[in-house]
PDB file of C-alpha atoms in Angstrom:
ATOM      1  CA  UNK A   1     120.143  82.253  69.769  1.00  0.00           C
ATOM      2  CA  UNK A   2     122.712  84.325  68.084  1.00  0.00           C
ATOM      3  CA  UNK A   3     124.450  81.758  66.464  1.00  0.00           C
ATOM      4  CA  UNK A   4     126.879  82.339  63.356  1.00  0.00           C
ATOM      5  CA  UNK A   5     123.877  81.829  61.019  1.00  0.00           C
ATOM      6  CA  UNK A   6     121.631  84.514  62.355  1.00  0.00           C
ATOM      7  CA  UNK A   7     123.975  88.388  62.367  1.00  0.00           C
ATOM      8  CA  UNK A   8     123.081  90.475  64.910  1.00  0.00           C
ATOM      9  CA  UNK A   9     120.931  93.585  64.010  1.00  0.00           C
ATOM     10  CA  UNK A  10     122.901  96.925  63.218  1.00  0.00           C
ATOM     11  CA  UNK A  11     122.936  99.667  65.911  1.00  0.00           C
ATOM     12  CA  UNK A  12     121.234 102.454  64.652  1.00  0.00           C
ATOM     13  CA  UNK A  13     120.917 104.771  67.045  1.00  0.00           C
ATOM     14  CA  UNK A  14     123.174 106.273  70.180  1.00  0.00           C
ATOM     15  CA  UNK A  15     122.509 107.908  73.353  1.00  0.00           C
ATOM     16  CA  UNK A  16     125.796 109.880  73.385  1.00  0.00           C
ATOM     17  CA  UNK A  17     128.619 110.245  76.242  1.00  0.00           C
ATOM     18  CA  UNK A  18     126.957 113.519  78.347  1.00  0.00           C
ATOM     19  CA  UNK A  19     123.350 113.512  77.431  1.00  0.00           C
ATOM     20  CA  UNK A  20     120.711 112.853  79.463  1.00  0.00           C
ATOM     21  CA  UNK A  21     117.190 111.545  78.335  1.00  0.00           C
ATOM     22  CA  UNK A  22     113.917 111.571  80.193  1.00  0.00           C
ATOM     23  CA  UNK A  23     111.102 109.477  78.904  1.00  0.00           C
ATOM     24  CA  UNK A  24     110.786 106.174  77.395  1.00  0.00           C
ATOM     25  CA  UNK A  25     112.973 104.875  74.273  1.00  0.00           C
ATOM     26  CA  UNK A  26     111.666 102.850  72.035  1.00  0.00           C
ATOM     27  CA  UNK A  27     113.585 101.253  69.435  1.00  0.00           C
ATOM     28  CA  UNK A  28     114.313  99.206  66.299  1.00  0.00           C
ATOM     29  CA  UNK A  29     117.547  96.732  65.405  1.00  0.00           C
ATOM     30  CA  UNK A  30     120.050  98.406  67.659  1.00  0.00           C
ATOM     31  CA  UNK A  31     121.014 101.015  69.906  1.00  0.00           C
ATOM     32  CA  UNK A  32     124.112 101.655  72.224  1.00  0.00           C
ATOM     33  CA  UNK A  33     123.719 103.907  75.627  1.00  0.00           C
ATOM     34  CA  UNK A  34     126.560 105.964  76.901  1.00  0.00           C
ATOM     35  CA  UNK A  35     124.846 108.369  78.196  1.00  0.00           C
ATOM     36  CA  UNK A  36     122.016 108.925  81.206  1.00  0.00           C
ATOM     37  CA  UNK A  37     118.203 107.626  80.403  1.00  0.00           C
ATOM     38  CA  UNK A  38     115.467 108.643  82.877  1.00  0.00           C
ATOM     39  CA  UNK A  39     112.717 106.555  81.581  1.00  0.00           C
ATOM     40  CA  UNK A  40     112.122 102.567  79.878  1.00  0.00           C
ATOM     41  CA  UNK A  41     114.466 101.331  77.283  1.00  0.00           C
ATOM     42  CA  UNK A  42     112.232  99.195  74.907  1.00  0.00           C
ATOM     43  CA  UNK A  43     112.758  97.037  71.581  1.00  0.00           C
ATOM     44  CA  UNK A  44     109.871  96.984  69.361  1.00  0.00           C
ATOM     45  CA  UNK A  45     109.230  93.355  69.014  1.00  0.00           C
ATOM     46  CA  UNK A  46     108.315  92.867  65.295  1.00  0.00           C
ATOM     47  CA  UNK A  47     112.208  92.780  64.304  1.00  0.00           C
ATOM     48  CA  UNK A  48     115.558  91.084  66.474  1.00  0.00           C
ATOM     49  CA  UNK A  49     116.828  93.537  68.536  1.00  0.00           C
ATOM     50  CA  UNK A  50     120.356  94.147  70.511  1.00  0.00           C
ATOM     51  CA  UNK A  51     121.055  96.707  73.447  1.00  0.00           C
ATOM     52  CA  UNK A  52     124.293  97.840  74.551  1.00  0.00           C
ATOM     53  CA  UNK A  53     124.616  99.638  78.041  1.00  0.00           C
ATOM     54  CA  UNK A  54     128.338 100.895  77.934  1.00  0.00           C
ATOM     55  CA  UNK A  55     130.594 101.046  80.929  1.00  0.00           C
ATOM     56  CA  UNK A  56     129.600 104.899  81.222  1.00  0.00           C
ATOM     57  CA  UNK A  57     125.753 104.656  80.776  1.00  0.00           C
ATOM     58  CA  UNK A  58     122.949 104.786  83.432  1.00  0.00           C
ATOM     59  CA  UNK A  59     119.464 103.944  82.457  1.00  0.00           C
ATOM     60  CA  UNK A  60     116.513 104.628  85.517  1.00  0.00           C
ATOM     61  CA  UNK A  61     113.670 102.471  84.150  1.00  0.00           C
ATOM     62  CA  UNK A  62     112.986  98.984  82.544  1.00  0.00           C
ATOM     63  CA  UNK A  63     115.356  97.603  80.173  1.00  0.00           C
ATOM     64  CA  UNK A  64     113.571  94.711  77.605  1.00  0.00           C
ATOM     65  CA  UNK A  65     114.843  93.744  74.000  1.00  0.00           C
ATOM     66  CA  UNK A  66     115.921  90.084  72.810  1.00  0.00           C
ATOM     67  CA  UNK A  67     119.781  90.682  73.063  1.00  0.00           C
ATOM     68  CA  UNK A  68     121.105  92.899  76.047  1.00  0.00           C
ATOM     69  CA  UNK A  69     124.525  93.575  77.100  1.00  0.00           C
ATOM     70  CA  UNK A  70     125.188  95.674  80.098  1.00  0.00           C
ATOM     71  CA  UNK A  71     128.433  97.333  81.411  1.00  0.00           C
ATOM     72  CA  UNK A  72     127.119 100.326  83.335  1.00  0.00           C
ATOM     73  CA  UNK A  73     124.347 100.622  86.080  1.00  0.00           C
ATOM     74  CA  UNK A  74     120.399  99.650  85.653  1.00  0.00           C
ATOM     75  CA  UNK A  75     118.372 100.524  88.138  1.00  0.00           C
ATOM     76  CA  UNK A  76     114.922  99.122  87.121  1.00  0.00           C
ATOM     77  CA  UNK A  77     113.676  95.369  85.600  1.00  0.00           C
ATOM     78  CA  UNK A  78     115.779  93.981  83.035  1.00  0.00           C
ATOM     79  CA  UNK A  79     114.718  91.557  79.909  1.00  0.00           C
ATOM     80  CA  UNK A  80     116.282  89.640  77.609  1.00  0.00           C
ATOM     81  CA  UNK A  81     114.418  87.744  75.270  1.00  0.00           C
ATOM     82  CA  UNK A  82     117.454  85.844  73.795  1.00  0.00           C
ATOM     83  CA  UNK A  83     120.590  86.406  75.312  1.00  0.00           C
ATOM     84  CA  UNK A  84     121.528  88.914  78.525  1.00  0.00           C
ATOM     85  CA  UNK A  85     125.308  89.491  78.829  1.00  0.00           C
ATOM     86  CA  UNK A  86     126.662  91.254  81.932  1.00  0.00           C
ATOM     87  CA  UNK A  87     130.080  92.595  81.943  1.00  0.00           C
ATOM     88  CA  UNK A  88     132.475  92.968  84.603  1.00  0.00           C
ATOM     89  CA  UNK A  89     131.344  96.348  85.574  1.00  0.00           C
ATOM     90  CA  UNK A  90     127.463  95.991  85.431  1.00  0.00           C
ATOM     91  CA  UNK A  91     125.607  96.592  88.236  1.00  0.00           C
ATOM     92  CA  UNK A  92     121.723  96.243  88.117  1.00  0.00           C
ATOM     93  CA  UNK A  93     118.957  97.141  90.989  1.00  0.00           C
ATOM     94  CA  UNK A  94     115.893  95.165  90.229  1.00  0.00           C
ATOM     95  CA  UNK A  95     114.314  91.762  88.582  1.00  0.00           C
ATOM     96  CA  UNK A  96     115.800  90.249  85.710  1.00  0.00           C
ATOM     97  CA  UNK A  97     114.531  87.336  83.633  1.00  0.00           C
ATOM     98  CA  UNK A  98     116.607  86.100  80.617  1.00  0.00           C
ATOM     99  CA  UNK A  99     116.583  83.117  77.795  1.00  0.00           C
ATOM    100  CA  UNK A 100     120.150  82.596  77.991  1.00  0.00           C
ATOM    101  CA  UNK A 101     122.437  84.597  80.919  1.00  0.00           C
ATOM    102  CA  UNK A 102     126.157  84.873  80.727  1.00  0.00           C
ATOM    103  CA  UNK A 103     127.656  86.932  83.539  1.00  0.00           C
ATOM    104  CA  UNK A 104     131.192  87.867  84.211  1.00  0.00           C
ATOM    105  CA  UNK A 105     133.317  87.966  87.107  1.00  0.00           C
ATOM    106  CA  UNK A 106     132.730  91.849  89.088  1.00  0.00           C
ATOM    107  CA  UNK A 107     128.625  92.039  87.846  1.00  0.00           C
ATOM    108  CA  UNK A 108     126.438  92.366  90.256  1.00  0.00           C
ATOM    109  CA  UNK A 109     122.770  92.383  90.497  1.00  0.00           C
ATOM    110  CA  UNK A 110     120.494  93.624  93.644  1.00  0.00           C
ATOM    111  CA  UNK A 111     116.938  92.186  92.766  1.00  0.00           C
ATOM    112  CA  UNK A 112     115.945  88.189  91.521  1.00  0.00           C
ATOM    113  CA  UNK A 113     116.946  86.353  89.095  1.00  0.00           C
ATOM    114  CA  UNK A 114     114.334  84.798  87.019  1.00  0.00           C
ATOM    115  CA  UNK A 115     114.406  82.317  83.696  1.00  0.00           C
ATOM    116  CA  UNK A 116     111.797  83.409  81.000  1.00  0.00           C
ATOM    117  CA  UNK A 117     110.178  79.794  80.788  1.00  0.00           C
ATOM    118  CA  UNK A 118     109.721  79.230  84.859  1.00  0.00           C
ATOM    119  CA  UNK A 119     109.397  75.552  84.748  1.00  0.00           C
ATOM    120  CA  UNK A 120     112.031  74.628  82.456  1.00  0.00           C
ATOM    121  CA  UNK A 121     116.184  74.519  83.811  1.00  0.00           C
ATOM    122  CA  UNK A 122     118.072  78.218  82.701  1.00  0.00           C
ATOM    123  CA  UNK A 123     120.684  78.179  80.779  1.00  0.00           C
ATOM    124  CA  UNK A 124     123.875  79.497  81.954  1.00  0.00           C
ATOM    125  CA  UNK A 125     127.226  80.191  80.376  1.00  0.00           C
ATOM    126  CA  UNK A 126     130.023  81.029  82.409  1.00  0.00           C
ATOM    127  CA  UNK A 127     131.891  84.027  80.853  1.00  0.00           C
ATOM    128  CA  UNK A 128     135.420  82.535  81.681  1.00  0.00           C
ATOM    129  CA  UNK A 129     134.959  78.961  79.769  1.00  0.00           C
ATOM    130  CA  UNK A 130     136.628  77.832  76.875  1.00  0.00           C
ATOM    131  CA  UNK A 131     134.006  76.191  75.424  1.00  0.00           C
ATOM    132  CA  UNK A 132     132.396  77.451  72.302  1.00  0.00           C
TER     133      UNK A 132
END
């Protein structure tokens, strides 16, 4: 998972505060939406991947790379590979399947929730523990 030996990948790119994409995005290491996407939001899976959906952002389409955080709206599948973190104000309108979920209190999610390996228990990790 993304434990202190493994760092996260850099976020390279940016969908900026008041622009609005339509088509798919396909990506490398890291990118951060605060803006509007009209289209999928995909990692390319050769290299560890992170996705940040900020508190302002909307993506319209499927959302898959290994390590996904969400604080703005999804309307469309989500997939986490890794780890899927979803902040107080994330609100998502479809299917997600995750490795690993932690959810705060305030998300919510309109659609099933699925673990990647089906017959094996998910693991959960409630946002408000003290437990490292």
């Amino acid at each position: 998972m993304w434990s202190g030996k493994k760092s996260q990948p850099p976020i390279r790119s940016l969908v900026g505060e008041g622009t609005r994409l339509s088509g798919e995005i396909r990506f490398r290491d890291g990118l951060r939406i605060d803006g509007e996407v009209h289209g999928d939001v995909i990692a390319d899976g050769e290299a560890r991947s992170i996705l940040v959906i900020s508190e302002k952002a909307r993506v319209l389409g499927k959302v898959k790379a290994d390590h996904v955080i969400i604080n703005g709206e999804v309307t469309g599948p989500v997939e986490s590979n890794e780890l899927l973190e979803l902040q107080p104000k994330a609100r998502i309108v479809g299917d997600v399947r995750y490795e690993v979920l932690e959810m705060h209190p305030g998300a919510l999610i309109e659609g099933e929730l699925r673990p990647l390996k089906a017959g094996e228990r998910p693991a959960l990790k409630l946002a408000a523990s003290n437990d490292a």
